[in-house]
Coordinates of N, CA and C in Angstrom, one line a residue:
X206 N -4.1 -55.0 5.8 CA -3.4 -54.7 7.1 C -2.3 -53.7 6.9
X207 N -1.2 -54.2 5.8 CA -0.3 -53.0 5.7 C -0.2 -51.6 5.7
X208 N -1.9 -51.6 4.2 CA -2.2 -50.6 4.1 C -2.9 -49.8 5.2
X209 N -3.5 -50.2 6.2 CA -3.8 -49.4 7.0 C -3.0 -48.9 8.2
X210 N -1.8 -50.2 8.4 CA -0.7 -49.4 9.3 C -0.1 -48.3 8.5
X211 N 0.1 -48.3 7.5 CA 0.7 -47.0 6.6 C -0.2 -45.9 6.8
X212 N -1.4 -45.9 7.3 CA -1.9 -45.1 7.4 C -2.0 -44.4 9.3
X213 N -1.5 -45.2 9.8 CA -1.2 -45.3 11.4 C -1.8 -45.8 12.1
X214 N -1.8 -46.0 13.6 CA -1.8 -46.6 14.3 C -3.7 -46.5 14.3
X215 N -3.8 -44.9 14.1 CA -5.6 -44.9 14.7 C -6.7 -45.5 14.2
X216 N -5.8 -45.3 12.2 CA -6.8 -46.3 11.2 C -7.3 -47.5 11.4
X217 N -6.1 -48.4 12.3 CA -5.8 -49.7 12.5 C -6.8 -50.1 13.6
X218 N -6.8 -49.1 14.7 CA -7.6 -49.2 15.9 C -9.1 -49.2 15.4
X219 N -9.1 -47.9 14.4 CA -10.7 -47.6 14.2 C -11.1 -49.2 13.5
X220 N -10.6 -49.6 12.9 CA -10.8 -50.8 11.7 C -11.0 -52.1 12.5
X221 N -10.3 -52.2 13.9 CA -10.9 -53.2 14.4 C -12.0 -53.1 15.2
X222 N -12.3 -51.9 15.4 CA -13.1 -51.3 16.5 C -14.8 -51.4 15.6
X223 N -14.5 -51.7 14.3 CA -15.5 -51.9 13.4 C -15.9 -53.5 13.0
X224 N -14.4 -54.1 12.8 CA -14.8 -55.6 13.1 C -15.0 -56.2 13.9
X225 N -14.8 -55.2 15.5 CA -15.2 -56.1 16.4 C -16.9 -55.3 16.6
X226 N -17.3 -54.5 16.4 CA -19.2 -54.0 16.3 C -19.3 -55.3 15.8
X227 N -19.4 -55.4 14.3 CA -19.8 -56.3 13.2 C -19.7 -57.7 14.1
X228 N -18.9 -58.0 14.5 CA -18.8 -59.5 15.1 C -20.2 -59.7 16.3
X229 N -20.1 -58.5 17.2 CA -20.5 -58.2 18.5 C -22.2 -58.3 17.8
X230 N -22.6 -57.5 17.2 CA -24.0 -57.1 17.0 C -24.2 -58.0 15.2
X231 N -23.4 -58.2 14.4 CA -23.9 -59.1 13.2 C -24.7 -60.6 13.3
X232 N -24.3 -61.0 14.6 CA -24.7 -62.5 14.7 C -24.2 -63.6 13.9
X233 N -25.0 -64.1 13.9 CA -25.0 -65.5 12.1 C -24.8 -65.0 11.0
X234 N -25.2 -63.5 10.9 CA -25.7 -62.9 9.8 C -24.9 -62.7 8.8
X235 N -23.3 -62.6 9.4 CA -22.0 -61.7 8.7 C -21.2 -63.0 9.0
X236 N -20.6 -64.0 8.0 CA -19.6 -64.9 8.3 C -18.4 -64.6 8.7
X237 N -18.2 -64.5 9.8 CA -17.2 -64.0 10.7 C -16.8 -65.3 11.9
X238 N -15.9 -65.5 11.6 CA -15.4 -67.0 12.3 C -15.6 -66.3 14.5
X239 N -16.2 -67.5 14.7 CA -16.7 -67.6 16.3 C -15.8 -67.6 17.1
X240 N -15.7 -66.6 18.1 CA -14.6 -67.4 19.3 C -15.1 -68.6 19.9
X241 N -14.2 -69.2 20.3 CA -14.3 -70.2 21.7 C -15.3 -69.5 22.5
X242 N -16.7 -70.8 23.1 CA -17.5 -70.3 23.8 C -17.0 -69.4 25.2
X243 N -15.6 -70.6 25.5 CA -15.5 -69.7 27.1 C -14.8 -67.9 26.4
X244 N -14.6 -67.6 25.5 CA -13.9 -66.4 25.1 C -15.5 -65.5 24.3
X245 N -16.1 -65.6 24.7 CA -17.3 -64.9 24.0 C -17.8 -63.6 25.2
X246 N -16.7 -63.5 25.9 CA -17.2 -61.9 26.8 C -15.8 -61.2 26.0
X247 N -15.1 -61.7 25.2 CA -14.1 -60.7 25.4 C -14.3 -60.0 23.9
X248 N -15.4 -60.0 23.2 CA -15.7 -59.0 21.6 C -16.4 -58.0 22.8
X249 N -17.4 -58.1 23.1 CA -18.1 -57.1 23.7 C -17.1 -56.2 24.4
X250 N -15.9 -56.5 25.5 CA -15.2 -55.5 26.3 C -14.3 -54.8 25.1
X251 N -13.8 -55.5 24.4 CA -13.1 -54.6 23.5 C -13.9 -54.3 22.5
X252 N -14.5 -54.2 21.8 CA -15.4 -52.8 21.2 C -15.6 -51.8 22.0
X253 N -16.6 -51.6 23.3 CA -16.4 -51.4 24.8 C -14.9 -50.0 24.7
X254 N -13.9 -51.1 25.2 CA -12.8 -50.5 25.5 C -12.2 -49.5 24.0
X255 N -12.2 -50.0 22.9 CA -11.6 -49.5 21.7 C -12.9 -48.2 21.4
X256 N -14.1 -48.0 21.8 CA -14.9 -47.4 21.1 C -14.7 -46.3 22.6
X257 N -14.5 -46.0 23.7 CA -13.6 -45.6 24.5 C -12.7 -44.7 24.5
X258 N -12.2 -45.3 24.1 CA -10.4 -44.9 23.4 C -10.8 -44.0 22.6
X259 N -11.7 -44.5 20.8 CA -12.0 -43.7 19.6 C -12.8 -42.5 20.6
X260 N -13.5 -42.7 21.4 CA -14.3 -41.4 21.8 C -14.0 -40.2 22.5
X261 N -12.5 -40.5 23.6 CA -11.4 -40.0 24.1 C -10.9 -39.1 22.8
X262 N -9.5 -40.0 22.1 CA -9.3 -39.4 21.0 C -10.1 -38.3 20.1
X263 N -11.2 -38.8 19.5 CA -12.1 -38.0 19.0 C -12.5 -36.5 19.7
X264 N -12.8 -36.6 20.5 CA -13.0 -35.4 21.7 C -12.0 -34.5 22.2
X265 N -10.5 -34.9 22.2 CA -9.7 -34.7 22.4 C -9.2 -33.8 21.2
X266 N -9.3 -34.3 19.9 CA -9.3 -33.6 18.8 C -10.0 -32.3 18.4
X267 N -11.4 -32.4 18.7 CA -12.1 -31.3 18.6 C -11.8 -30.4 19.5
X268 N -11.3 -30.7 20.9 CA -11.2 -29.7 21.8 C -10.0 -28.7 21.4
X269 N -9.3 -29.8 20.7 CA -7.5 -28.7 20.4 C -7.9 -28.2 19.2
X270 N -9.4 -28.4 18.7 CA -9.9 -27.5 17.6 C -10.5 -26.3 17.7
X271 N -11.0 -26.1 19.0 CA -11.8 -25.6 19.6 C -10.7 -24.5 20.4
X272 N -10.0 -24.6 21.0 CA -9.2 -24.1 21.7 C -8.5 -23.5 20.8
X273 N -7.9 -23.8 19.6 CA -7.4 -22.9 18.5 C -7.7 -21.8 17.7
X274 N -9.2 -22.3 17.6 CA -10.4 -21.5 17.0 C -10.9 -20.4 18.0
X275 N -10.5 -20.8 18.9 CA -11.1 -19.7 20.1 C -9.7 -19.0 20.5
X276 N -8.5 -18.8 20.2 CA -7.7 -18.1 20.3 C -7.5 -17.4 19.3
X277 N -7.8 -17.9 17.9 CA -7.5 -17.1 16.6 C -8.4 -16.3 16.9
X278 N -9.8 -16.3 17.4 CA -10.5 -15.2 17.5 C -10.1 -14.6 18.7
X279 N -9.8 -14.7 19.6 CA -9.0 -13.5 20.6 C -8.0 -13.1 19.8
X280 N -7.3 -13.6 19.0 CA -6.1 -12.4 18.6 C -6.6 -11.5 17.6
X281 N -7.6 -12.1 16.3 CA -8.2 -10.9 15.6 C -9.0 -10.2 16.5
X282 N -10.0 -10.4 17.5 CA -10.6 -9.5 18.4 C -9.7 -8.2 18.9
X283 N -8.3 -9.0 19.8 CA -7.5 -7.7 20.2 C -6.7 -7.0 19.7
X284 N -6.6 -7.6 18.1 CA -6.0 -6.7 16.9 C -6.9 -5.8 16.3
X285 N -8.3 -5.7 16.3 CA -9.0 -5.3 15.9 C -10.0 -3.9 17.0
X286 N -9.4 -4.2 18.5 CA -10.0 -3.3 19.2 C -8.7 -2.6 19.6
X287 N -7.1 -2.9 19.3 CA -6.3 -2.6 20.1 C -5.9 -0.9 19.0
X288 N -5.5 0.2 19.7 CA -5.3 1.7 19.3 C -4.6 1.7 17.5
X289 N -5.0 2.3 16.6 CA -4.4 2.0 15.7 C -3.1 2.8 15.5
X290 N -2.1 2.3 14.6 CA -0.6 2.6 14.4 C -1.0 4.4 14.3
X291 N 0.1 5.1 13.8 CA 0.0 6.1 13.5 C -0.4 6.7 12.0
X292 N 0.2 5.2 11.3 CA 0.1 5.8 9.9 C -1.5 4.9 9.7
X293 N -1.9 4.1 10.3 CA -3.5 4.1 9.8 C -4.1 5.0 10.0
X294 N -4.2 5.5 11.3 CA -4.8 6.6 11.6 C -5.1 7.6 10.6
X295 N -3.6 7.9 10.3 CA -3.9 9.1 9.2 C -4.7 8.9 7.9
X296 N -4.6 7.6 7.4 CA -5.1 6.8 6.6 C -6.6 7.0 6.5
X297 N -7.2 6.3 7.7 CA -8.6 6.5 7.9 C -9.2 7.6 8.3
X298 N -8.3 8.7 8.7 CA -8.4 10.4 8.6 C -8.6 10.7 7.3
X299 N -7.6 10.4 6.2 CA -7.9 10.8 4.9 C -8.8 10.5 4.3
X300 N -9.5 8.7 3.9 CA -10.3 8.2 3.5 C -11.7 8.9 4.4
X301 N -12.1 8.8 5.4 CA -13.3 9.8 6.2 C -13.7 10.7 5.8
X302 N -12.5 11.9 5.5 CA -12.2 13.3 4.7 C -12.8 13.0 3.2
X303 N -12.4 12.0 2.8 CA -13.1 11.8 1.2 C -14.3 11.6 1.1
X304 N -14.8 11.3 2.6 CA -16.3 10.7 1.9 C -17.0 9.0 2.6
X305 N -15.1 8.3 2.5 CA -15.3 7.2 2.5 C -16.1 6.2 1.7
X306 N -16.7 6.4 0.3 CA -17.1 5.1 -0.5 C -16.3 5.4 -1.9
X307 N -15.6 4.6 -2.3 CA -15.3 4.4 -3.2 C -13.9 5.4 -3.9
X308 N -12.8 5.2 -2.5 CA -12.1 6.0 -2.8 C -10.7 5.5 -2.7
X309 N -9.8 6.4 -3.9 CA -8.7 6.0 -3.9 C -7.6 6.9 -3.1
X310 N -6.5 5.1 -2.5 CA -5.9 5.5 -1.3 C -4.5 6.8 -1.4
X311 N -3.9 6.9 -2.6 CA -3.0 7.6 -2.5 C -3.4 9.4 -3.1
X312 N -4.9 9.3 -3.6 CA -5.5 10.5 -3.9 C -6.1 10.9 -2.1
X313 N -6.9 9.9 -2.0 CA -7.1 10.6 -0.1 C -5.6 11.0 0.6
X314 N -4.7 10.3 0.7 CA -3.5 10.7 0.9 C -3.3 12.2 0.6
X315 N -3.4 12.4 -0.9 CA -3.0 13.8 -1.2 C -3.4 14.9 -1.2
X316 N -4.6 14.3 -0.2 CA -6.0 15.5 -0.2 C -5.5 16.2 0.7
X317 N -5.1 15.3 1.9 CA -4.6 15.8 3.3 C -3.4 16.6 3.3
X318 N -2.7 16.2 2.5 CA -1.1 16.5 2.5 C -0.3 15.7 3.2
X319 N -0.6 14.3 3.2 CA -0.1 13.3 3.5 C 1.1 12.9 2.7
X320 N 2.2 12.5 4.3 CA 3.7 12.3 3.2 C 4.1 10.8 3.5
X321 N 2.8 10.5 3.6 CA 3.0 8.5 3.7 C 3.7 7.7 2.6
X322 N 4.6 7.1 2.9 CA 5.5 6.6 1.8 C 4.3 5.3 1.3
X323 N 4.9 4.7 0.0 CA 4.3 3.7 -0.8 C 3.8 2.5 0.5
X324 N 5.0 2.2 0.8 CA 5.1 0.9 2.0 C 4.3 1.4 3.2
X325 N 3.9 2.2 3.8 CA 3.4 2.4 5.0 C 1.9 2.6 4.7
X326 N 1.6 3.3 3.3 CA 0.3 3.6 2.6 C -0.3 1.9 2.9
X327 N 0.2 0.9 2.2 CA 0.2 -0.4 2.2 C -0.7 -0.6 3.4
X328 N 0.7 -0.5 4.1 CA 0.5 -1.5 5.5 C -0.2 -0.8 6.0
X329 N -0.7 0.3 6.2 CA -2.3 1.0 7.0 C -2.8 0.2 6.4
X330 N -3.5 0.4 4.8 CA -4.3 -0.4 3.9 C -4.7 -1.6 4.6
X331 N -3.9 -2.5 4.7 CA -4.1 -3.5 5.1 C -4.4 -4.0 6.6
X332 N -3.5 -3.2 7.1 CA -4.6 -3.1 8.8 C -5.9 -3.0 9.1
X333 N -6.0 -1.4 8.4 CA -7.6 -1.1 8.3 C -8.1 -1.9 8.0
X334 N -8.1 -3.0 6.6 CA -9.1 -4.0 6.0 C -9.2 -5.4 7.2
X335 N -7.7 -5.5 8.0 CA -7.8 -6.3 9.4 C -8.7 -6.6 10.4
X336 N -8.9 -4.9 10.4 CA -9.6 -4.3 11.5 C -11.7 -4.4 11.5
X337 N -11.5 -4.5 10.2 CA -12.7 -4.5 9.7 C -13.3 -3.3 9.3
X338 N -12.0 -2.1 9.1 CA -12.8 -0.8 9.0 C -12.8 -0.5 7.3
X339 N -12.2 -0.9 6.2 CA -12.1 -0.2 5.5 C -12.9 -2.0 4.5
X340 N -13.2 -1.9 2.8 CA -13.4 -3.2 2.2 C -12.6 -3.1 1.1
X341 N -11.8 -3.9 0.9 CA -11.4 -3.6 -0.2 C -11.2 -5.2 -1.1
X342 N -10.4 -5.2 -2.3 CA -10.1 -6.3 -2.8 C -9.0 -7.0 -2.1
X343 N -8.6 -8.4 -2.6 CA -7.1 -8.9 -2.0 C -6.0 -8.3 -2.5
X344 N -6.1 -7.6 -3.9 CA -4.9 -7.4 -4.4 C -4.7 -5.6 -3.6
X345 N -5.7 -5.2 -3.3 CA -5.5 -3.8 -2.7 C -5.7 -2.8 -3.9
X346 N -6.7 -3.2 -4.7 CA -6.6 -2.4 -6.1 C -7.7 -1.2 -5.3
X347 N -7.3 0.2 -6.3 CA -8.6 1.4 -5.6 C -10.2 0.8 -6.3
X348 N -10.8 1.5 -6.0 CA -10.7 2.2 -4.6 C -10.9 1.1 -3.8
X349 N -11.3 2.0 -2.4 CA -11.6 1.2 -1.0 C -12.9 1.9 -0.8
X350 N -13.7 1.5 0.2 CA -15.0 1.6 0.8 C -14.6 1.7 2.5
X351 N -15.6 2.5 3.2 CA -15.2 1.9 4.6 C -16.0 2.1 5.0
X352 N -16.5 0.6 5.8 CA -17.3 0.1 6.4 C -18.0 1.1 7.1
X353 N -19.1 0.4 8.5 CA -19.9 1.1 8.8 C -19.2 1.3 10.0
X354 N -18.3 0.6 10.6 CA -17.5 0.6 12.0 C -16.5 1.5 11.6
X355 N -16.2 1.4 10.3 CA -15.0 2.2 9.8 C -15.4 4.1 9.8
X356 N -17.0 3.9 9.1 CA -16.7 5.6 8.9 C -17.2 6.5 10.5
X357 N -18.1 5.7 11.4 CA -17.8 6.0 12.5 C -16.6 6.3 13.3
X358 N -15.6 5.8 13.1 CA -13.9 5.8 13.9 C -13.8 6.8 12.7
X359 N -13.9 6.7 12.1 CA -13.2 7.6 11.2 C -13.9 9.3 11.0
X360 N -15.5 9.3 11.9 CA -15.7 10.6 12.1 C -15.2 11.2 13.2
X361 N -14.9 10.4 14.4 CA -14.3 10.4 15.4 C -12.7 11.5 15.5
X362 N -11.7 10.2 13.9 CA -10.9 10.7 14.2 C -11.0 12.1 13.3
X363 N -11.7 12.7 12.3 CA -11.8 14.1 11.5 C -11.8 14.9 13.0
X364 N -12.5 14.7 13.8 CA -12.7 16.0 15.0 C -11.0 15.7 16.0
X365 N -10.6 15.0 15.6 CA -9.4 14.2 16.8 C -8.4 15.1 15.8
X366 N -8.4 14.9 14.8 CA -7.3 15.6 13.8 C -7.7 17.2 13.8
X367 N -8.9 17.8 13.6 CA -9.1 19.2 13.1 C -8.4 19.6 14.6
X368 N -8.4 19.1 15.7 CA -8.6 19.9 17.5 C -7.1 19.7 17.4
X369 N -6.1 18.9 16.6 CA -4.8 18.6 17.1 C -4.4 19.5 16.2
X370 N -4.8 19.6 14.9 CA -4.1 20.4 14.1 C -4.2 22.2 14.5
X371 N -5.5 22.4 15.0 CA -5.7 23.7 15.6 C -5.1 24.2 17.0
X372 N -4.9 22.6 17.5 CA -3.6 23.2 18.4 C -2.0 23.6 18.1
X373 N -1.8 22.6 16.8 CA -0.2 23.1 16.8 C -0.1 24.0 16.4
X374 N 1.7 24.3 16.8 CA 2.1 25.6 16.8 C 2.7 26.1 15.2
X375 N 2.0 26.6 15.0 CA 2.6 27.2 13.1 C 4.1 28.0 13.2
X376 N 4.9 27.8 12.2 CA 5.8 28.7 12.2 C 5.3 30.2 12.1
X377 N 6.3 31.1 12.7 CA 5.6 32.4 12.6 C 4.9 32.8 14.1
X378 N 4.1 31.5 14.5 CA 3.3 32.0 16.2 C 4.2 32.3 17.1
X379 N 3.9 33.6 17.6 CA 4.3 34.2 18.9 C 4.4 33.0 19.8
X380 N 5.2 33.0 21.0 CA 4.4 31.9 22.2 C 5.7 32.6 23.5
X381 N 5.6 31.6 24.5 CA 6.3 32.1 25.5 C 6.0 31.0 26.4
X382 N 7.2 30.4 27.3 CA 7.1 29.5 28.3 C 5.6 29.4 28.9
X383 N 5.2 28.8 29.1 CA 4.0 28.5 29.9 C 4.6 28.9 31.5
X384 N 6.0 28.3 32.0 CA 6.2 28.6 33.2 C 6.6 30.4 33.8
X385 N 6.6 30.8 32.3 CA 6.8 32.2 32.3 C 8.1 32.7 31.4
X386 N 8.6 33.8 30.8 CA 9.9 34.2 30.6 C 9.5 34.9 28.8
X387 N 10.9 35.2 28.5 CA 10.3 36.3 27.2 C 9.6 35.5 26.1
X388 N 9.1 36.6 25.3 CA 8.5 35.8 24.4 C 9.2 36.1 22.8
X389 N 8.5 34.6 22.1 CA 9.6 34.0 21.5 C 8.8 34.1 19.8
X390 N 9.2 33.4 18.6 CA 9.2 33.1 17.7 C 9.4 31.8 16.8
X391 N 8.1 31.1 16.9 CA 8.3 29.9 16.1 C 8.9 29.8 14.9
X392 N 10.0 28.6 14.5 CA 11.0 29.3 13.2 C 10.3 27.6 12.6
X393 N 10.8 26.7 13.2 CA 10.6 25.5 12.6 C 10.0 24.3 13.5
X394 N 9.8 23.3 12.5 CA 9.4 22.3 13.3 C 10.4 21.6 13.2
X395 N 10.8 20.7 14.5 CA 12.1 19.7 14.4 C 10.9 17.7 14.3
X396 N 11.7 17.4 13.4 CA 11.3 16.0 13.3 C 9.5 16.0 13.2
X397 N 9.3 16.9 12.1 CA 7.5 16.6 12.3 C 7.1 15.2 11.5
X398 N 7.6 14.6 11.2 CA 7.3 13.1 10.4 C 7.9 11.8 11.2
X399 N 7.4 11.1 10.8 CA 7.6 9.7 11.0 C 8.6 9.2 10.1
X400 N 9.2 7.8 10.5 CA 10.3 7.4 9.3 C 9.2 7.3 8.3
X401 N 7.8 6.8 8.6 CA 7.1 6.1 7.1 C 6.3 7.3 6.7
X402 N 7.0 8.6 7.4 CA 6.0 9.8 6.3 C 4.9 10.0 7.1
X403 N 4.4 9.9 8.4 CA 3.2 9.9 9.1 C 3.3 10.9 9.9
X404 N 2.2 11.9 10.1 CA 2.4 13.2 11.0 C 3.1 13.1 12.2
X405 N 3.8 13.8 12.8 CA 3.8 13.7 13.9 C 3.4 15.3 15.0
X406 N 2.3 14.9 15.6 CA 1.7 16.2 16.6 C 2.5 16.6 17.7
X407 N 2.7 17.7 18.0 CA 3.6 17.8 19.1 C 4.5 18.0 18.9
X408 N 5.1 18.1 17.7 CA 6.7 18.0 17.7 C 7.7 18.9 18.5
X409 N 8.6 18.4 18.7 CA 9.7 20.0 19.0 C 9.4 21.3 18.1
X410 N 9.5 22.3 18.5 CA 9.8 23.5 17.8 C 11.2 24.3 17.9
X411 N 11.4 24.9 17.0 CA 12.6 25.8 17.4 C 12.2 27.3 17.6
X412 N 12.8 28.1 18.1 CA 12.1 29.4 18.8 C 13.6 30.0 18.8
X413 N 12.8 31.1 18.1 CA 14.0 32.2 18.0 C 13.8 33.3 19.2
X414 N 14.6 33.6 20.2 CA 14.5 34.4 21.0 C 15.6 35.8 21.3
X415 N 15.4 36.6 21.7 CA 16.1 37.9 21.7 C 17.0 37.7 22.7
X416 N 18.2 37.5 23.1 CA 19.0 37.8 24.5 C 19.2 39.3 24.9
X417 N 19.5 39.0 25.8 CA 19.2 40.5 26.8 C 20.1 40.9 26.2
X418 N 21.6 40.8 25.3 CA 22.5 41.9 24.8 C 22.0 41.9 23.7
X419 N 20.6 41.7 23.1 CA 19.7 42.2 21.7 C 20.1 41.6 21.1
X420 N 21.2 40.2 20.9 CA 21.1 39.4 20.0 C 20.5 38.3 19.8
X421 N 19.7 37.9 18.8 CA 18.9 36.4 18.8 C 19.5 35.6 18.9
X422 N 18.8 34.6 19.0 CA 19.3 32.8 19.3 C 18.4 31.8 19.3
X423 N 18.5 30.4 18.7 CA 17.5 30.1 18.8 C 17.4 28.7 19.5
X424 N 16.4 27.8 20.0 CA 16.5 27.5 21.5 C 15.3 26.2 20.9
X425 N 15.7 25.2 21.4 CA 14.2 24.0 20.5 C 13.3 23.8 22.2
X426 N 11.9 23.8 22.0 CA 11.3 23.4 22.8 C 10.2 22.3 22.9
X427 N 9.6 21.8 23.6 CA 8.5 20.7 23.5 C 7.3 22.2 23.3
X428 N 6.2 21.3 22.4 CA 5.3 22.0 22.6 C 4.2 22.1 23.4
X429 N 4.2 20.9 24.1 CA 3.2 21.0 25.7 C 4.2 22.0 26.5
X430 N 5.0 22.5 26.4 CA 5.7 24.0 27.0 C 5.4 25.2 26.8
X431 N 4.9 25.3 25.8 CA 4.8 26.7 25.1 C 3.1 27.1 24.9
X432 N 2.7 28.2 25.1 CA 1.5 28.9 25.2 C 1.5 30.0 23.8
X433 N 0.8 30.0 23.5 CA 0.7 31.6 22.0 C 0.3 32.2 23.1
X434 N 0.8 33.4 22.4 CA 1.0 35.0 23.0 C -0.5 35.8 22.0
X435 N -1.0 36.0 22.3 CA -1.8 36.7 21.4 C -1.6 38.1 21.4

């Protein structure tokens, strides 16, 4: 008896909910001392009532099993469909560019001219393998493989990168306001990286321009502003 209250309350319930079956359905068979004739309805209602209870409980368990299990799969689902970071991206741009089977991550890195630091190389690494795009080991040793969902997104993004790269503006490009006014000289790019070393498209540029008393100066702009001059 002790030992099964040490074990809690439900052991104790299930355990009588078995000596009272055994009583209820063993007959003569199982020496188990008789109730009082007038008390012989009350084994049947409590097995009844206790097997009830166990069936409640029981059910009750699976469902908060159930309900758990079906939320861990909604969150890897909408981690796995939701837009990827910046530095995976680049990641699975690189790896794509390689080939994708059997390649190592900080050599695809350096194919691109990627300036992904150690820590962010990682943590793509590991997303992508989240996501289901890329296979690799637990320890994250090279190479990596990527998947069939993987090299698909990842032909995707080679045309998403070649169209973005062919749009920016290089140092050196002519350009001029899109809204109109003189035309200028790309000198630099302001903040083209990420803290973790991951491209950044679009960036500001700086533009060297002539002032009307023939002296230059130079002036930072967005580059959804600016048009090449050809």
């Amino acid at each position: 008896m002790f030992e099964l209250l040490s074990k809690g309350p439900k052991a104790l319930i299930v355990a009588v909910w078995v000596a009272t079956l055994a009583y209820v359905f063993g007959g003569t068979r199982i020496p188990i001392p008789r109730v009082p004739k007038d008390y012989e309805w009350a084994p049947p209602i409590l097995a009844i009532l206790l097997g009830v209870w166990i069936a409640t409980w029981a059910f009750s368990a699976t469902w908060r099993s159930l309900v758990t299990l079906v939320r861990r799969i909604q969150v890897r689902w909408r981690f796995a469909t939701s837009p990827l970071t910046y530095e995976e991206a680049e990641l699975l741009y690189a790896l794509a560019k390689e080939g994708g089977e059997d390649v190592h991550l900080h050599r695809a890195a350096l194919s691109i001219g990627s300036r992904l630091n150690d820590q962010a190389l990682t943590r793509a690494a590991t997303g992508l393998s989240a996501r289901g795009l890329i296979e690799r080991d637990r320890y994250l040793r090279p190479p990596v493989t990527l998947t069939g969902r993987g090299k698909r997104q990842g032909a995707g993004l080679i045309k998403e990168y070649e169209a973005a790269m062919a749009a920016e503006l290089k140092v050196g490009d002519r350009v001029r306001d899109i809204a109109g006014g003189p035309e200028m000289v790309v000198r630099a790019h302001l903040r083209p990286l990420r803290e973790s070393g991951a491209r950044r498209f679009g960036a500001s540029v700086l533009c060297e321009i002539v002032g009307p008393d023939g002296q230059p100066f130079a002036h930072a702009f967005e580059q959804a502003t600016l048009e090449r001059v050809d």
